[in-house]
PDB file of C-alpha atoms in Angstrom:
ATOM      1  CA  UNK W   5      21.784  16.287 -14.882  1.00  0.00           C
ATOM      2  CA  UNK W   6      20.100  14.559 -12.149  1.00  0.00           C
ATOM      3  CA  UNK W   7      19.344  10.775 -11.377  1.00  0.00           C
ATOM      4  CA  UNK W   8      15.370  11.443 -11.602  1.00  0.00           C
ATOM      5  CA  UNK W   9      16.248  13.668 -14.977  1.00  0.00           C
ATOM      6  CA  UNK W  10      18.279  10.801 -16.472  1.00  0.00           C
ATOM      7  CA  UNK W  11      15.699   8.099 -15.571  1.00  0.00           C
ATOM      8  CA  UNK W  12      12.936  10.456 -17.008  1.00  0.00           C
ATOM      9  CA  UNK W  13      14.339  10.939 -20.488  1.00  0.00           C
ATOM     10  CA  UNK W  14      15.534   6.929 -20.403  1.00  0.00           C
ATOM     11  CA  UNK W  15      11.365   6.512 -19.893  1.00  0.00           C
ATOM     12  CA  UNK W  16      10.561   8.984 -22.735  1.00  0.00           C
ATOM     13  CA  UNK W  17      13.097   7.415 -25.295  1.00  0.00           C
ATOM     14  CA  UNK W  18      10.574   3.573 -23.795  1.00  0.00           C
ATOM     15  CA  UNK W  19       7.775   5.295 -24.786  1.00  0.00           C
ATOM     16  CA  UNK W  20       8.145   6.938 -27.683  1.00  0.00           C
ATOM     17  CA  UNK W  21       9.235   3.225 -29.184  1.00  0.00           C
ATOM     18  CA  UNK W  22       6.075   2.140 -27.792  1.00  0.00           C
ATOM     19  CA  UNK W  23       3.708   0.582 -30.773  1.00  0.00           C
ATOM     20  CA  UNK W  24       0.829   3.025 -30.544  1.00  0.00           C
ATOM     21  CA  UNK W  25      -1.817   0.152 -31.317  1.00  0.00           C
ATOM     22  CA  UNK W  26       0.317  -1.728 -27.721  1.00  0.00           C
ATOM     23  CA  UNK W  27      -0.552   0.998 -26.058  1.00  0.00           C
ATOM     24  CA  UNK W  28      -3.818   1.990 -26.700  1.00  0.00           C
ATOM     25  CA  UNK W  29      -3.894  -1.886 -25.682  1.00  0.00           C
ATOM     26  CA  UNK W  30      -2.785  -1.294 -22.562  1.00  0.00           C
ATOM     27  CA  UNK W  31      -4.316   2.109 -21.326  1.00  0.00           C
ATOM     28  CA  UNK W  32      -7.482   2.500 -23.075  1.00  0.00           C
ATOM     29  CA  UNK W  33     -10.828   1.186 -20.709  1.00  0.00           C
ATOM     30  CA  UNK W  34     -11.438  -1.692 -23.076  1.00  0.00           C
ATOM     31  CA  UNK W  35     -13.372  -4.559 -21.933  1.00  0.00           C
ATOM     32  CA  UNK W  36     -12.635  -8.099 -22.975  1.00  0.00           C
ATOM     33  CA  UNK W  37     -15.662 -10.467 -22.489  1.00  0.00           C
ATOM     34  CA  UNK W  38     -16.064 -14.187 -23.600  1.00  0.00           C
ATOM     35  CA  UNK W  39     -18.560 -16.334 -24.258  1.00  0.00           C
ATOM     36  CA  UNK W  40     -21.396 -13.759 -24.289  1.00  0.00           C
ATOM     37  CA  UNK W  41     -23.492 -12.523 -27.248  1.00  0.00           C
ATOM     38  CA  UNK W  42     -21.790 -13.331 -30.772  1.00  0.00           C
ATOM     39  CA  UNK W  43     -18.903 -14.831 -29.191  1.00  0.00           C
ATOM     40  CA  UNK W  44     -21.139 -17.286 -26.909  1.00  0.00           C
ATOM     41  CA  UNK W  45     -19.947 -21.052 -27.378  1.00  0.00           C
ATOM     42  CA  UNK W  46     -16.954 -20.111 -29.289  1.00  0.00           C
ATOM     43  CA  UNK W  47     -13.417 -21.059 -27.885  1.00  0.00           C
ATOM     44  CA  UNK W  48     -11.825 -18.206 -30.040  1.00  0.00           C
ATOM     45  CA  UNK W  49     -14.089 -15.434 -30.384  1.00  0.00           C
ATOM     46  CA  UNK W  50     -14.336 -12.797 -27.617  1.00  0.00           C
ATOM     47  CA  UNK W  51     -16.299  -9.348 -27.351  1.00  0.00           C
ATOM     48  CA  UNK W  52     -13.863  -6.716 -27.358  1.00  0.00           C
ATOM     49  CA  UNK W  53     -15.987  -2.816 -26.481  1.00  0.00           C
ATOM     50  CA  UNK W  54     -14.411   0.256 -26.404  1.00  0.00           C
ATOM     51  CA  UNK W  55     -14.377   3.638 -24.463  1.00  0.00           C
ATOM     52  CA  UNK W  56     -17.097   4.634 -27.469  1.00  0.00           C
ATOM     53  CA  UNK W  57     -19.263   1.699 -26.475  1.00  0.00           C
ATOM     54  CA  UNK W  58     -18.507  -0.103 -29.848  1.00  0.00           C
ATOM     55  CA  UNK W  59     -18.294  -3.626 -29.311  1.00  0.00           C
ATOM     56  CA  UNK W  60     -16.058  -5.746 -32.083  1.00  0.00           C
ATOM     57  CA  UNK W  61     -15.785  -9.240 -32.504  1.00  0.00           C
ATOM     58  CA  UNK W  62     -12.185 -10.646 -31.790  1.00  0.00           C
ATOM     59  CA  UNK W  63     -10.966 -14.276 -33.076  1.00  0.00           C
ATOM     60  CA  UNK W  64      -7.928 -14.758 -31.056  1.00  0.00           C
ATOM     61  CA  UNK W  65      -6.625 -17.754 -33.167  1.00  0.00           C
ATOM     62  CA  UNK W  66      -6.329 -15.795 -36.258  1.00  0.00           C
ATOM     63  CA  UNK W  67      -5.633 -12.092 -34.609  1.00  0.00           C
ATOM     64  CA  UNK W  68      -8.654 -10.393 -36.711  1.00  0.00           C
ATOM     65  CA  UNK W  69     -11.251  -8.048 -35.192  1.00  0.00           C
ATOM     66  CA  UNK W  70     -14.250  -6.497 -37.355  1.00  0.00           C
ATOM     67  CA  UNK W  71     -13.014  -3.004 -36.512  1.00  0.00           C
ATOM     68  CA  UNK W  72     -12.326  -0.380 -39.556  1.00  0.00           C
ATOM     69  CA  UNK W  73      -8.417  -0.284 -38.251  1.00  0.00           C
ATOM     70  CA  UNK W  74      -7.957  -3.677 -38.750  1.00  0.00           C
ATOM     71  CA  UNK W  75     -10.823  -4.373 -41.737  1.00  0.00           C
ATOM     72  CA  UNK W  76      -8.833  -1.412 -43.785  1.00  0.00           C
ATOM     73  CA  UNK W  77      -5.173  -1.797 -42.848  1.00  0.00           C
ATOM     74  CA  UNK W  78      -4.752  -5.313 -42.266  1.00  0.00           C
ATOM     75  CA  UNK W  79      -3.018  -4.808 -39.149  1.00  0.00           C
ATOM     76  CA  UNK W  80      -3.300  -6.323 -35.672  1.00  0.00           C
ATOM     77  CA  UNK W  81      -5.128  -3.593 -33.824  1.00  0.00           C
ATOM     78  CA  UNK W  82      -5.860  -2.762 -30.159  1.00  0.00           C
ATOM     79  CA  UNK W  83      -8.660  -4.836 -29.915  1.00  0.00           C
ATOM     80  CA  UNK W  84      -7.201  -7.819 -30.860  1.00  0.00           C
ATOM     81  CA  UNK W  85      -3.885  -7.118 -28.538  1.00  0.00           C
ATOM     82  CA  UNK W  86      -6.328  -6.063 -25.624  1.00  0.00           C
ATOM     83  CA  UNK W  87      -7.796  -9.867 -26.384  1.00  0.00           C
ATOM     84  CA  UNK W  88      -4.982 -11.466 -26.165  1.00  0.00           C
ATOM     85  CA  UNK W  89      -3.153  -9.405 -23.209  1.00  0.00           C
ATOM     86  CA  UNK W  90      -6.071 -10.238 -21.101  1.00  0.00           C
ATOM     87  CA  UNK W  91      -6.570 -13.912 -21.865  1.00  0.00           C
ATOM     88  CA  UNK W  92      -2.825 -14.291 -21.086  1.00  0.00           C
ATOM     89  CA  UNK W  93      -2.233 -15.618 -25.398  1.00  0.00           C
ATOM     90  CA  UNK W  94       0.758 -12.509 -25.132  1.00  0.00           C
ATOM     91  CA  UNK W  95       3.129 -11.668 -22.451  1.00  0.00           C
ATOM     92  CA  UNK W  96       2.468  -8.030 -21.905  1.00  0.00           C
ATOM     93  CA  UNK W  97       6.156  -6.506 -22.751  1.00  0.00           C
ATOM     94  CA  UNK W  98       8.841  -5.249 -20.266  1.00  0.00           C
ATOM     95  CA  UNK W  99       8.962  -2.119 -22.164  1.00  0.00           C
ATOM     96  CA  UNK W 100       5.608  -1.170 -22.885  1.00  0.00           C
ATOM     97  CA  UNK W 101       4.563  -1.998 -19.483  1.00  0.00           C
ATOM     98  CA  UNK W 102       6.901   0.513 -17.784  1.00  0.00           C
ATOM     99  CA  UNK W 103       6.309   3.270 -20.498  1.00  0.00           C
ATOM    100  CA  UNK W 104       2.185   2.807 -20.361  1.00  0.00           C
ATOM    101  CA  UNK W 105       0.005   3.620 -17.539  1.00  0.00           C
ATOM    102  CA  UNK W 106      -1.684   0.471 -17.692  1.00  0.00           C
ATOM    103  CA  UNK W 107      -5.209   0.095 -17.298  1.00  0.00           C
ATOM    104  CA  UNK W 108      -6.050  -1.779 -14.041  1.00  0.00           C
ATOM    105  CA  UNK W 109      -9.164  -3.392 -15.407  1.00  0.00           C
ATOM    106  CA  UNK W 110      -6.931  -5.109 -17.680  1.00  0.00           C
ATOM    107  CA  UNK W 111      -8.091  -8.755 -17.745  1.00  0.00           C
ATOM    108  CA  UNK W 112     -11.160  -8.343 -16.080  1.00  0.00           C
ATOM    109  CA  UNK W 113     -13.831 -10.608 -16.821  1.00  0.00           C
ATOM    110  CA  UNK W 114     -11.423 -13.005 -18.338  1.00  0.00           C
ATOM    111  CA  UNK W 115     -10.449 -16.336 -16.364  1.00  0.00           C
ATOM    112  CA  UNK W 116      -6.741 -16.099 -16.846  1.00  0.00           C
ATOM    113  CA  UNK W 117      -3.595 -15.006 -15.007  1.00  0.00           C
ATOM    114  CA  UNK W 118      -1.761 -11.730 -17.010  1.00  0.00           C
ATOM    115  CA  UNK W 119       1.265 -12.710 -17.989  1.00  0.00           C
ATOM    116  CA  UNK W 120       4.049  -9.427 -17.707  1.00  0.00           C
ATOM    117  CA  UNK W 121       7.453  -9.957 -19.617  1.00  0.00           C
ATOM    118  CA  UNK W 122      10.787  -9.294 -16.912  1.00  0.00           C
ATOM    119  CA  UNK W 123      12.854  -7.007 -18.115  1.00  0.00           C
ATOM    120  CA  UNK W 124      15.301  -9.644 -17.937  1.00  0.00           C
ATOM    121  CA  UNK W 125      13.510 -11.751 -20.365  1.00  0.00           C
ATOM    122  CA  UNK W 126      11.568 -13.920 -18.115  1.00  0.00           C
ATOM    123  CA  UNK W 127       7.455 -14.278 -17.420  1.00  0.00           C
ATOM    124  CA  UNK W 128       5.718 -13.439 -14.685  1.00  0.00           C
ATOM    125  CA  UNK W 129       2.159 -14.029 -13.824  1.00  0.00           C
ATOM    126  CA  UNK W 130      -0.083 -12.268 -11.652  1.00  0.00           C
ATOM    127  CA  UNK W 131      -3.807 -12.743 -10.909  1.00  0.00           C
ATOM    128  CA  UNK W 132      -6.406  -9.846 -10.284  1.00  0.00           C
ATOM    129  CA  UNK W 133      -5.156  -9.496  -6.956  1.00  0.00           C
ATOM    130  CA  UNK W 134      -1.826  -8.685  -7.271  1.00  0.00           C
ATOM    131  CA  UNK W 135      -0.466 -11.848  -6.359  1.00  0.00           C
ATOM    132  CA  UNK W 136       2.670 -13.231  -7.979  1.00  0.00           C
ATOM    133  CA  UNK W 137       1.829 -16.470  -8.918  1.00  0.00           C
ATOM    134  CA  UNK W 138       4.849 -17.953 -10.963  1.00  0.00           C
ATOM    135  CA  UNK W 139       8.183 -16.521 -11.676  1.00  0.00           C
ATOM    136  CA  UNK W 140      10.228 -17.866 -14.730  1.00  0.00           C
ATOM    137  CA  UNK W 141      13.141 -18.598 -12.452  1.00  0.00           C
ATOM    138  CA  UNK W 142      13.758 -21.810 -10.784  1.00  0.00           C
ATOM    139  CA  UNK W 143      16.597 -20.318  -8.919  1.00  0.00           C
ATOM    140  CA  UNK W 144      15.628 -20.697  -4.412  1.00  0.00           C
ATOM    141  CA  UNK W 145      13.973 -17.436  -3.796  1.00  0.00           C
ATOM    142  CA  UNK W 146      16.479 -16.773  -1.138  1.00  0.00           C
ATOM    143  CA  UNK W 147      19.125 -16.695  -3.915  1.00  0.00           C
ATOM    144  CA  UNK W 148      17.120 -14.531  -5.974  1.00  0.00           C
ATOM    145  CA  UNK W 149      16.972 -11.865  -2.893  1.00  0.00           C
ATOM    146  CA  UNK W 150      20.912 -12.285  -2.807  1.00  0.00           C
ATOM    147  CA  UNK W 151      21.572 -11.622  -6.135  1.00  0.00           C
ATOM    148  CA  UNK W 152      18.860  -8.808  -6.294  1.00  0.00           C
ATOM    149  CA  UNK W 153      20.178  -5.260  -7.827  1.00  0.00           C
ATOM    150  CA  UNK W 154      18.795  -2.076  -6.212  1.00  0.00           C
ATOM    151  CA  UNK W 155      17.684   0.347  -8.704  1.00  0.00           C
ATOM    152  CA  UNK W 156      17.031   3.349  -6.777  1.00  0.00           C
ATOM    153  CA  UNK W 157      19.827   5.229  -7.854  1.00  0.00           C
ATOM    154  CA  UNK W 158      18.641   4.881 -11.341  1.00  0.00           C
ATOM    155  CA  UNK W 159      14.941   5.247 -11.005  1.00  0.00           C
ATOM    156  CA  UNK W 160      14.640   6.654  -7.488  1.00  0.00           C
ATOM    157  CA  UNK W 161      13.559   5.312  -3.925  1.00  0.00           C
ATOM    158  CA  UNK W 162      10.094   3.343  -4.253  1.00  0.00           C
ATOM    159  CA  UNK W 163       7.628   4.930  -2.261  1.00  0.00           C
ATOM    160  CA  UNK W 164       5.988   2.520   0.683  1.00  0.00           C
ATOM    161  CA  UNK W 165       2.770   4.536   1.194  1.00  0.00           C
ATOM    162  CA  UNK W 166       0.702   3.436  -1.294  1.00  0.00           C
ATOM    163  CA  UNK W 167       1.932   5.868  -4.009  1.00  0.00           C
ATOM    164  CA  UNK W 168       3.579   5.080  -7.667  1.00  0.00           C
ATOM    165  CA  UNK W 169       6.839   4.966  -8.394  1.00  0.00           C
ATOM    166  CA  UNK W 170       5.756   6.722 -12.069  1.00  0.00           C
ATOM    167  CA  UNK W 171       3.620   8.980 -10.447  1.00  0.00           C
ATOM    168  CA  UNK W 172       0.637   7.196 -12.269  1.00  0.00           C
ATOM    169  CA  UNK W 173      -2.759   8.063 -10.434  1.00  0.00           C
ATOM    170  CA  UNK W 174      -4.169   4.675 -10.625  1.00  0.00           C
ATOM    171  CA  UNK W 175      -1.581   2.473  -9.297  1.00  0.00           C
ATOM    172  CA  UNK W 176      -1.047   2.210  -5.722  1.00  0.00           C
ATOM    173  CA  UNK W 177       2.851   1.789  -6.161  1.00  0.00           C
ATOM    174  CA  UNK W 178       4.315  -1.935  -4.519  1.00  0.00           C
ATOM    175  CA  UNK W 179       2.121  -1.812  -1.918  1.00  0.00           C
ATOM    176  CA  UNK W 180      -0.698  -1.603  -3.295  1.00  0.00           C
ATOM    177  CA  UNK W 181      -0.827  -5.471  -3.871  1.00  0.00           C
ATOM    178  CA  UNK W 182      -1.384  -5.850  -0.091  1.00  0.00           C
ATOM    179  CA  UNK W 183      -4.554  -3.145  -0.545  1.00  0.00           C
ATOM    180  CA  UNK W 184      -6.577  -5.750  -3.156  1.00  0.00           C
ATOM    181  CA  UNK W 185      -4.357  -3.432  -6.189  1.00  0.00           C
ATOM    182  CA  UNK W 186      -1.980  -4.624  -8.549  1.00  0.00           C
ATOM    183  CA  UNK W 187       0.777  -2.508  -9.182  1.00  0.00           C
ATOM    184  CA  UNK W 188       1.777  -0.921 -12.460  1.00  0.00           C
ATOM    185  CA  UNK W 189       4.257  -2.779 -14.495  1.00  0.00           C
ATOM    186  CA  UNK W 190       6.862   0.159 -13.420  1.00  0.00           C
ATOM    187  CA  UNK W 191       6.400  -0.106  -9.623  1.00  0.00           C
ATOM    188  CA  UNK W 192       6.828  -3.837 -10.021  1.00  0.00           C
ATOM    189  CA  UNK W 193       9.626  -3.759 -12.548  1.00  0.00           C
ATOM    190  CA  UNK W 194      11.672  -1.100 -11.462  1.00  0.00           C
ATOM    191  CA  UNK W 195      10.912  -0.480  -7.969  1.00  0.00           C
ATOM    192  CA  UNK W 196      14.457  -1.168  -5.180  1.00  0.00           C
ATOM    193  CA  UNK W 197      14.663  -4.177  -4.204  1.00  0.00           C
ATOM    194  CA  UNK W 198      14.298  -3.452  -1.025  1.00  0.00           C
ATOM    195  CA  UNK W 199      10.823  -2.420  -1.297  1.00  0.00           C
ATOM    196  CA  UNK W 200      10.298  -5.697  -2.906  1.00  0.00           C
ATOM    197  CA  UNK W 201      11.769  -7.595  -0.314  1.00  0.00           C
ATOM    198  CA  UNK W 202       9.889  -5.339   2.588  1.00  0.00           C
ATOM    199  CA  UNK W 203       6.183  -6.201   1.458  1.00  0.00           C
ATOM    200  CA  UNK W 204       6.998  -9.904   0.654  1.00  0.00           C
ATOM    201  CA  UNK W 205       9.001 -10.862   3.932  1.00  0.00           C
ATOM    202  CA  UNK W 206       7.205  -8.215   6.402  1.00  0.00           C
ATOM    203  CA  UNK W 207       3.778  -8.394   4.778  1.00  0.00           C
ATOM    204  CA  UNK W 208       3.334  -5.047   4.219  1.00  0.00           C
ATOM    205  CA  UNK W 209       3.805  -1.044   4.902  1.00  0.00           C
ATOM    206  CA  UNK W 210       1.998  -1.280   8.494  1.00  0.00           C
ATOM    207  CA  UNK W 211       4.283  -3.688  10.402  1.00  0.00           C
TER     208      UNK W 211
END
């Protein structure tokens, strides 16, 4: 069995774990929006529509959402995880994020940074742009680049031409940050190191 083969069923056996309500979270075109109709003035509430068009009221402080799923079942449902993924409330997990083909709109319209669990256990925070804007890690970052692994072996080389490393359509793979596109959690999580260090100390795929 191949490298690529290995990797592949390692990504399967992710995804099927995957909480299917986490990853409708993550993939569906759901848009967040606060303080506009119902939720307008209130700190908690937020607009949460759907692919349908159906729009549900979310109050993040007590995770409920009008929506049948959660009105019938009592469970947290996408909505409510969308909500709180976007307005950075949750760390979007390691796992989920590598398994899902996360949408890109993801936090749109909301005025927070997403927050993406490390597969090491750690937080990192991007904004809309793609730009890392704190790391969990207070080690020098010259010391991080040291001690950096190379996973290529395991999940194969990164491509540097604006391509995923998942083959996902909608990500523009690790150097797609330096195009105005964030990555997909997979690129960014399991892309070589090299690839890493490239775009961050060269400033990208064209010099």
């Amino acid at each position: 069995m191949s490298i690529k083969d290995t990797a592949a069923r390692k990504t399967a056996a992710t995804a099927e774990s995957i909480d299917p309500r986490t990853r409708k979270a993550l993939e569906q075109y759901l848009t967040v929006t606060p303080d506009v109709g119902r939720a307008r003035g209130a700190e908690d509430l937020v607009l949460v529509t759907s692919e349908s068009g159906s729009s549900y009221l979310v109050d993040v402080r007590e995770d409920s959402c009008e929506c049948p799923d959660a009105e019938y079942r009592d469970i947290e449902c996408k909505h409510v995880k969308r909500a709180r993924f976007s307005l950075a409330l949750d760390a979007i997990p390691a796992d989920a994020a590598a398994a899902c083909d996360v949408d890109p709109d993801l936090g749109q319209h909301c005025d927070a940074d997403l927050r993406f669990a490390a597969a090491d256990g750690g937080i990192i925070v991007a904004d809309d742009d793609g730009e890392i804007l704190d790391e969990d890690d207070d080690e020098p970052d010259q010391q991080r680049l040291d001690e950096a692994v190379d996973l290529s072996e395991e999940y194969g080389e990164a491509p540097l031409a604006g391509t995923c490393i998942a083959g996902y359509e909608r990500c523009c793979g690790i150097s797609g940050m330096y195009f105005g596109e964030f990555p997909c959690a997979h690129c960014w999580l399991y892309a070589p190191a090299s690839a890493h260090v490239h775009f961050h100390d060269v400033g990208g795929a064209d010099e």
